Amino acid sequence: MPMTAQNDSMNNLLQSAAERSAHYLEQLDTRGVAPSPEAIAQLEHFDEPLPDQPTDPEAVLDMLDRFGSPATVATAGRRFYGFVIGGSLPATLAANWLAGAWDQNAGLFVASPVAATLEEIALRWLIDVLRLPRGTGAAFVTGTTMANMTALAAARHAVLRQASWDVEANGLFGAPPVTVVVGAEAHPTLFRALGLLGLGRQRVVTVPVDSRGRMRSDAFPALSGPTIVCIQAGNVNTGAFDPAKEIIAKAHAANAWVHVDGAFGLWAAAAPRRAHLVEGVAEADSWATDAHKWLNVPYDSGLAFVRDPENLRAAMALSAAYLPQGDRREPSQFTPELSRRARGIEIWAALRSLGRSGLADMIEGNCRHATRFAEGLRAAGYEILNEVILNQVLVAFGDADQTRRVIAGIQADGTSWAGETTWQGRVAMRISVSSWATTEEDVEKSLSAMIRVAKNIA
Ligand SMILES: *Cc1c(COP(=O)(O)O)cnc(C)c1O
């Protein structure tokens, strides 16, 4: 193909992708949030043998749009409240496209000065809005599961080095035992991270929690020897925070490392009226959070923060010896991967477009919407199972069976989507308001639909 023809066809293809994307986002408002059974059935069109011959890229895109778009869940829309799934801020989606064209490898400064620089800037801004200690180091990873793993690898390094054991060189065979303390409400992904690190999913000391899911500091164990304490900022069901101040004081008195799983809760720090929730959290030694949840960047994007970047580098660096550092931060010295996509770009774009006040408004707005959901559902006679302090709401529509039938009805109705959870033995619907796009109107519309469905069923 001559150069100009090649450019033309690339232009046309990207135009087509942009138009299809814009159309997709536009029609999200008028379709059901869950894909229809018919749309899911259409996915069978993808089930074909690998073609022998090339296909025109526009035809490939057309197939993806025709059969793929309808079979998506409208998580990019305004009325999806399942799990804790954020949308994508306009600037982040656009940045994601441009970064896709750049196709940068973010592992090395020399491979992408722009990716490395934007990570550095984004890190500085993140430390600022999340109220973490200055100088904190970070790894840009896929999500909080990997962020927990990455930060806990730094923790493992540090507590064993204190015991004169080089875990990077020698592994855990023959190492002094490491005690791991978790709350009874720790997120399931934390245990996977512990398992991957050889710390064991089950060989943990579990601290009981109160009725909101918070670790009981009065039940905190006496500690000795190398110890990692994992606390939580933002329980996935209730939004509750472990009492960071007391736990960290006790843990540090015993020379233990404190790690915070703050997948979405850490963002409370960015909203002045919620910041009291993270009181004491900044005293910890490491933190994990998601950018794809509450910062509303496209999947996937998670962050591991470590107070002393040397502990992170020691656990992650390609060579066990500290490599001589240039004056620039070398991204792959802090991450489990070498080659990876440049996640810092969208994080930068989110923060650059929102600014401090925009971020605070987004977090605060989501929390206000959650409170309104709780009020509306309670007023309609349904039971709210949590104290709504953040963006998570738990509602029961009666017994387990009634609640399950209402959830299924709400999902089938399509106005909005929320999922099922179990909270301290009760089956509940969990509403998580996590998208920049959700408006008061959406909340009222969703509430009416939920109540209408519940009245018909329960
Ligand atoms: C979502 C969540 C995780 C897991 O995060 P991923 O990004 O899905 O890997 C861990 N901990 C808590 C508290 C969460 O809410």
XYZ file of N, CA and C in Angstrom, residues 153 228 324 418:
12
model
N 4.947 -7.504 49.152
C 6.300 -7.993 48.844
C 7.333 -7.050 49.465
N 3.494 -8.563 59.731
C 2.811 -7.658 58.803
C 1.343 -7.592 59.219
N 22.583 1.393 40.161
C 22.817 2.839 40.256
C 21.658 3.554 39.582
N -27.629 -3.495 40.371
C -26.875 -3.688 41.612
C -26.866 -5.178 41.887
